[in-house]
Each structure stands twice: as structure tokens, then as C-alpha cells.
Amino acid sequence: MKNTRIFKMSFASVYPHYITKAEKKGRTKAEVDEIIFWLTGYDQQALQGIIDNKIDFETFFSQAPQMNPNVSKITGVICGYRVEEIEDELMQKIRYLDKLIDELAKGKAMEKILRK
């Protein structure tokens, strides 16, 4: 998994796609945000600042207040790779987020998505 171009992409350029994916399946922007807050420890104000300042994924994850201690419970396949086996730490974090958004779009309950 060598596609490191995503590391320099702005989070703001991908965020609307997360929302669109969720809304197409009857989910909400608030649920997407809740997933992001759970995973990274950001709050609404910090997330808005990231979007407004077009922060890249690398910075988004390196400056995350606190990655959720339950991220190890996120398992499964995303883009043909098992998320728990991705060796590059940053790519793994990006794919964790992708996986959670996929689960939201597939109709999973928030309680299960947030590994409660």
C-alpha cells in the first residue's frame, strides 16, 4: 500500500465525500462528525478549523488530540486490505476512518461503529 499521495491531500477535500456517502444511505453529517470525534478526539470547533485551513491528512492525524484507545477493535477489509494489517501507521489511521464511514453507510448502529 504505497499510495502516499493521500497524506498530502487536504482533509477538507475528502470530508464532503464522507458526508455524501453517509447521506446517500440515510445517515447524517452529525453521525460522520461523531465518528471523527470518537476516532481522533477533535471537537466541532477544531474540526471546522481543520476544514477552513485545508489541513492535510498527515497533519490531521499527527495533531489529533487523542486517537481512541479502541481503534484496535476496528477490523475488516477496506480497499482490499485488512485494516489491522496495514503497516504504515498513518495509512492505517486513514483506513480506520474509511472503514468507520463505510460501516455507517452500510447501516450499522452507531453503538457498534463506535465499538461500545
C-alpha positions as protocol buffer text, in pm:
chain_id: "A"
residue {
  index: 1
  type: MET
  ca { x: 0 y: 0 z: 0 }
}
residue {
  index: 2
  type: LYS
  ca { x: 225 y: 277 z: -131 }
}
residue {
  index: 3
  type: ASN
  ca { x: -31 y: 544 z: -223 }
}
residue {
  index: 4
  type: THR
  ca { x: 113 y: 816 z: -2 }
}
residue {
  index: 5
  type: ARG
  ca { x: -37 y: 1094 z: -215 }
}
residue {
  index: 6
  type: ILE
  ca { x: -338 y: 1091 z: 18 }
}
residue {
  index: 7
  type: PHE
  ca { x: -113 y: 1201 z: 307 }
}
residue {
  index: 8
  type: LYS
  ca { x: -81 y: 1546 z: 147 }
}
residue {
  index: 9
  type: MET
  ca { x: -446 y: 1575 z: 41 }
}
residue {
  index: 10
  type: SER
  ca { x: -645 y: 1821 z: 245 }
}
residue {
  index: 11
  type: PHE
  ca { x: -893 y: 1667 z: 483 }
}
residue {
  index: 12
  type: ALA
  ca { x: -1140 y: 1933 z: 364 }
}
residue {
  index: 13
  type: SER
  ca { x: -1130 y: 1788 z: 11 }
}
residue {
  index: 14
  type: VAL
  ca { x: -1237 y: 1441 z: 131 }
}
residue {
  index: 15
  type: TYR
  ca { x: -1473 y: 1535 z: 415 }
}
residue {
  index: 16
  type: PRO
  ca { x: -1767 y: 1624 z: 185 }
}
residue {
  index: 17
  type: HIS
  ca { x: -1736 y: 1279 z: 26 }
}
residue {
  index: 18
  type: TYR
  ca { x: -1771 y: 1115 z: 368 }
}
residue {
  index: 19
  type: ILE
  ca { x: -2087 y: 1316 z: 427 }
}
residue {
  index: 20
  type: THR
  ca { x: -2229 y: 1241 z: 81 }
}
residue {
  index: 21
  type: LYS
  ca { x: -2162 y: 870 z: 123 }
}
residue {
  index: 22
  type: ALA
  ca { x: -2343 y: 868 z: 457 }
}
residue {
  index: 23
  type: GLU
  ca { x: -2635 y: 1084 z: 344 }
}
residue {
  index: 24
  type: LYS
  ca { x: -2698 y: 868 z: 36 }
}
residue {
  index: 25
  type: LYS
  ca { x: -2770 y: 586 z: 279 }
}
residue {
  index: 26
  type: GLY
  ca { x: -2994 y: 791 z: 508 }
}
residue {
  index: 27
  type: ARG
  ca { x: -2729 y: 880 z: 767 }
}
residue {
  index: 28
  type: THR
  ca { x: -2632 y: 1231 z: 876 }
}
residue {
  index: 29
  type: LYS
  ca { x: -2340 y: 1474 z: 882 }
}
residue {
  index: 30
  type: ALA
  ca { x: -2372 y: 1472 z: 1263 }
}
residue {
  index: 31
  type: GLU
  ca { x: -2306 y: 1096 z: 1264 }
}
residue {
  index: 32
  type: VAL
  ca { x: -2000 y: 1142 z: 1039 }
}
residue {
  index: 33
  type: ASP
  ca { x: -1873 y: 1410 z: 1277 }
}
residue {
  index: 34
  type: GLU
  ca { x: -1939 y: 1188 z: 1579 }
}
residue {
  index: 35
  type: ILE
  ca { x: -1725 y: 915 z: 1421 }
}
residue {
  index: 36
  type: ILE
  ca { x: -1443 y: 1164 z: 1354 }
}
residue {
  index: 37
  type: PHE
  ca { x: -1463 y: 1298 z: 1712 }
}
residue {
  index: 38
  type: TRP
  ca { x: -1462 y: 944 z: 1855 }
}
residue {
  index: 39
  type: LEU
  ca { x: -1164 y: 835 z: 1645 }
}
residue {
  index: 40
  type: THR
  ca { x: -943 y: 1143 z: 1683 }
}
residue {
  index: 41
  type: GLY
  ca { x: -1052 y: 1336 z: 1990 }
}
residue {
  index: 42
  type: TYR
  ca { x: -1123 y: 1651 z: 1788 }
}
residue {
  index: 43
  type: ASP
  ca { x: -1432 y: 1857 z: 1868 }
}
residue {
  index: 44
  type: GLN
  ca { x: -1659 y: 2057 z: 1635 }
}
residue {
  index: 45
  type: GLN
  ca { x: -1458 y: 2379 z: 1663 }
}
residue {
  index: 46
  type: ALA
  ca { x: -1125 y: 2204 z: 1595 }
}
residue {
  index: 47
  type: LEU
  ca { x: -1274 y: 2010 z: 1303 }
}
residue {
  index: 48
  type: GLN
  ca { x: -1405 y: 2331 z: 1149 }
}
residue {
  index: 49
  type: GLY
  ca { x: -1059 y: 2486 z: 1183 }
}
residue {
  index: 50
  type: ILE
  ca { x: -905 y: 2188 z: 1003 }
}
residue {
  index: 51
  type: ILE
  ca { x: -1154 y: 2224 z: 721 }
}
residue {
  index: 52
  type: ASP
  ca { x: -1117 y: 2604 z: 698 }
}
residue {
  index: 53
  type: ASN
  ca { x: -735 y: 2583 z: 696 }
}
residue {
  index: 54
  type: LYS
  ca { x: -729 y: 2293 z: 447 }
}
residue {
  index: 55
  type: ILE
  ca { x: -508 y: 2082 z: 677 }
}
residue {
  index: 56
  type: ASP
  ca { x: -368 y: 1769 z: 510 }
}
residue {
  index: 57
  type: PHE
  ca { x: -433 y: 1415 z: 634 }
}
residue {
  index: 58
  type: GLU
  ca { x: -81 y: 1379 z: 771 }
}
residue {
  index: 59
  type: THR
  ca { x: -123 y: 1686 z: 992 }
}
residue {
  index: 60
  type: PHE
  ca { x: -486 y: 1598 z: 1071 }
}
residue {
  index: 61
  type: PHE
  ca { x: -379 y: 1270 z: 1231 }
}
residue {
  index: 62
  type: SER
  ca { x: -45 y: 1385 z: 1377 }
}
residue {
  index: 63
  type: GLN
  ca { x: -219 y: 1669 z: 1563 }
}
residue {
  index: 64
  type: ALA
  ca { x: -523 y: 1465 z: 1669 }
}
residue {
  index: 65
  type: PRO
  ca { x: -582 y: 1529 z: 2040 }
}
residue {
  index: 66
  type: GLN
  ca { x: -610 y: 1158 z: 2117 }
}
residue {
  index: 67
  type: MET
  ca { x: -666 y: 856 z: 1898 }
}
residue {
  index: 68
  type: ASN
  ca { x: -936 y: 644 z: 2058 }
}
residue {
  index: 69
  type: PRO
  ca { x: -787 y: 356 z: 2261 }
}
residue {
  index: 70
  type: ASN
  ca { x: -1039 y: 119 z: 2097 }
}
residue {
  index: 71
  type: VAL
  ca { x: -902 y: 162 z: 1743 }
}
residue {
  index: 72
  type: SER
  ca { x: -753 y: -185 z: 1770 }
}
residue {
  index: 73
  type: LYS
  ca { x: -1110 y: -317 z: 1769 }
}
residue {
  index: 74
  type: ILE
  ca { x: -1158 y: -183 z: 1413 }
}
residue {
  index: 75
  type: THR
  ca { x: -1105 y: -482 z: 1186 }
}
residue {
  index: 76
  type: GLY
  ca { x: -1203 y: -588 z: 838 }
}
residue {
  index: 77
  type: VAL
  ca { x: -1122 y: -512 z: 478 }
}
residue {
  index: 78
  type: ILE
  ca { x: -1112 y: -169 z: 318 }
}
residue {
  index: 79
  type: CYS
  ca { x: -983 y: -112 z: -36 }
}
residue {
  index: 80
  type: GLY
  ca { x: -869 y: -474 z: -47 }
}
residue {
  index: 81
  type: TYR
  ca { x: -653 y: -451 z: 265 }
}
residue {
  index: 82
  type: ARG
  ca { x: -720 y: -574 z: 618 }
}
residue {
  index: 83
  type: VAL
  ca { x: -704 y: -256 z: 829 }
}
residue {
  index: 84
  type: GLU
  ca { x: -546 y: -437 z: 1121 }
}
residue {
  index: 85
  type: GLU
  ca { x: -255 y: -550 z: 898 }
}
residue {
  index: 86
  type: ILE
  ca { x: -164 y: -215 z: 738 }
}
residue {
  index: 87
  type: GLU
  ca { x: 194 y: -146 z: 840 }
}
residue {
  index: 88
  type: ASP
  ca { x: 215 y: 229 z: 769 }
}
residue {
  index: 89
  type: GLU
  ca { x: 68 y: 392 z: 1080 }
}
residue {
  index: 90
  type: LEU
  ca { x: -70 y: 698 z: 901 }
}
residue {
  index: 91
  type: MET
  ca { x: -227 y: 492 z: 622 }
}
residue {
  index: 92
  type: GLN
  ca { x: -381 y: 267 z: 886 }
}
residue {
  index: 93
  type: LYS
  ca { x: -540 y: 565 z: 1060 }
}
residue {
  index: 94
  type: ILE
  ca { x: -681 y: 692 z: 730 }
}
residue {
  index: 95
  type: ARG
  ca { x: -823 y: 348 z: 654 }
}
residue {
  index: 96
  type: TYR
  ca { x: -970 y: 322 z: 1005 }
}
residue {
  index: 97
  type: LEU
  ca { x: -1169 y: 636 z: 926 }
}
residue {
  index: 98
  type: ASP
  ca { x: -1270 y: 499 z: 585 }
}
residue {
  index: 99
  type: LYS
  ca { x: -1383 y: 175 z: 748 }
}
residue {
  index: 100
  type: LEU
  ca { x: -1596 y: 354 z: 1007 }
}
residue {
  index: 101
  type: ILE
  ca { x: -1762 y: 569 z: 740 }
}
residue {
  index: 102
  type: ASP
  ca { x: -1829 y: 254 z: 535 }
}
residue {
  index: 103
  type: GLU
  ca { x: -1992 y: 90 z: 836 }
}
residue {
  index: 104
  type: LEU
  ca { x: -2209 y: 398 z: 884 }
}
residue {
  index: 105
  type: ALA
  ca { x: -2315 y: 390 z: 518 }
}
residue {
  index: 106
  type: LYS
  ca { x: -2394 y: 19 z: 544 }
}
residue {
  index: 107
  type: GLY
  ca { x: -2644 y: 92 z: 820 }
}
residue {
  index: 108
  type: LYS
  ca { x: -2457 y: -33 z: 1124 }
}
residue {
  index: 109
  type: ALA
  ca { x: -2573 y: 104 z: 1458 }
}
residue {
  index: 110
  type: MET
  ca { x: -2358 y: 386 z: 1597 }
}
residue {
  index: 111
  type: GLU
  ca { x: -2304 y: 181 z: 1912 }
}
residue {
  index: 112
  type: LYS
  ca { x: -2135 y: -92 z: 1706 }
}
residue {
  index: 113
  type: ILE
  ca { x: -1941 y: 154 z: 1487 }
}
residue {
  index: 114
  type: LEU
  ca { x: -1800 y: 325 z: 1796 }
}
residue {
  index: 115
  type: ARG
  ca { x: -1706 y: -12 z: 1943 }
}
residue {
  index: 116
  type: LYS
  ca { x: -1908 y: 34 z: 2264 }
}
